[in-house]
Coordinates of C-alpha atoms in Angstrom, one line a residue:
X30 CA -1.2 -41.9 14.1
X31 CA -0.1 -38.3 14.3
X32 CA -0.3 -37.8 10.6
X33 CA -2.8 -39.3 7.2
X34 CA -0.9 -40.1 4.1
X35 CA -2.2 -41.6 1.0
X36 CA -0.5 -44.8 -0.1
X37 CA -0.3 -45.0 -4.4
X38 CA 1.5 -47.8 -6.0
X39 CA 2.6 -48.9 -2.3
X40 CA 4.6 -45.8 -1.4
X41 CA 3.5 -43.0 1.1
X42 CA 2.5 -40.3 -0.9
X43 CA 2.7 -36.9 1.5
X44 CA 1.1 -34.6 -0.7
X45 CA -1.6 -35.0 1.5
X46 CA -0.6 -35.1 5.2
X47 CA -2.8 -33.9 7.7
X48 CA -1.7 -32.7 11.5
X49 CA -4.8 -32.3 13.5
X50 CA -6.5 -29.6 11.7
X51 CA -3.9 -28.3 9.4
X52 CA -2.7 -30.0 5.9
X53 CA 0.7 -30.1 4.6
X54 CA 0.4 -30.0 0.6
X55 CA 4.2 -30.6 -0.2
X56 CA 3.1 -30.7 -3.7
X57 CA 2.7 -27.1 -3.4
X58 CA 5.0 -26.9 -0.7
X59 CA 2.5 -25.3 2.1
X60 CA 1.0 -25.6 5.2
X61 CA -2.6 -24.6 5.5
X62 CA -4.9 -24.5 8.6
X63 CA -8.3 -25.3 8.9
X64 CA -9.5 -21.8 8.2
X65 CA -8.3 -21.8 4.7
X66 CA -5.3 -19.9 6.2
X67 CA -1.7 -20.9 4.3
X68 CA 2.0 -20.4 5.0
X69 CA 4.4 -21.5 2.4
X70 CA 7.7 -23.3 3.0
X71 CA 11.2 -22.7 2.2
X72 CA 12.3 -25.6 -0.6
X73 CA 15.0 -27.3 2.7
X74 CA 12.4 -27.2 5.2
X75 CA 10.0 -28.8 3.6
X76 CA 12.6 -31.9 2.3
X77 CA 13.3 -32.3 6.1
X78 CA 9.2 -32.3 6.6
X79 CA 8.9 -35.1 4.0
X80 CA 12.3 -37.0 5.4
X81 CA 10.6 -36.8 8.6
X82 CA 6.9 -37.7 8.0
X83 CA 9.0 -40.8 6.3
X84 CA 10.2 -42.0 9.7
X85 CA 6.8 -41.7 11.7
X86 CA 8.0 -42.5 15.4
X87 CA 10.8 -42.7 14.5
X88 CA 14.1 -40.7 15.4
X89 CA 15.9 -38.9 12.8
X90 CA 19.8 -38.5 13.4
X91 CA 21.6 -35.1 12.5
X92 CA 23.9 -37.5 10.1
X93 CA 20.3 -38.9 8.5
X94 CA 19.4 -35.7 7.9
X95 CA 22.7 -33.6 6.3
X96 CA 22.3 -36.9 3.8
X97 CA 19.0 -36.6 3.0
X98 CA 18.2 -32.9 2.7
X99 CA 22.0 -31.4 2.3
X100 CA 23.6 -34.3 0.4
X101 CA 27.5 -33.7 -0.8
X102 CA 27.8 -30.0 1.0
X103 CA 29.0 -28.9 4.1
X104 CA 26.5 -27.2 6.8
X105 CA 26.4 -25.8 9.2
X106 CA 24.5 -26.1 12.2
X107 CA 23.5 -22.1 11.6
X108 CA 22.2 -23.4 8.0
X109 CA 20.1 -26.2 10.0
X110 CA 19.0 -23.5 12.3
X111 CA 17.3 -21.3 9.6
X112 CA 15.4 -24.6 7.7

């Protein structure tokens, strides 16, 4: 598939996801590249990342995700935007 993740005690565990060449450590809540190279993530974007490396091939509806990563407050689609 797109992505590797280690299974432990029969849940995905993302901490180590890799895309091609670059690994997501969501454990440390980066991304880095092959070169060694790392950007790190604002706390909301990288819940959406996890929500939707848990839904490989999957879609992901805008109602899914306002529950998952914005649960009991009201956003905005600017809010969205800037994740």
């Amino acid at each position: 598939g797109p992505f590797a993740a280690r299974m432990r005690s029969g849940m995905a565990d993302f901490s180590e996801t890799a895309f091609g060449r670059a690994r997501i450590d969501t454990e440390r809540g980066a991304i880095r590249r092959a070169d060694g190279a790392e950007t790190r993530l604002r706390p909301k974007t990288l819940e959406l990342l996890n929500l939707l490396l848990s839904r490989p091939g999957r879609l992901v509806t805008r109602a899914e995700i306002l529950d998952a990563v914005w649960p009991e407050v009201h956003v905005t689609d600017d809010s969205i935007t800037q994740c």
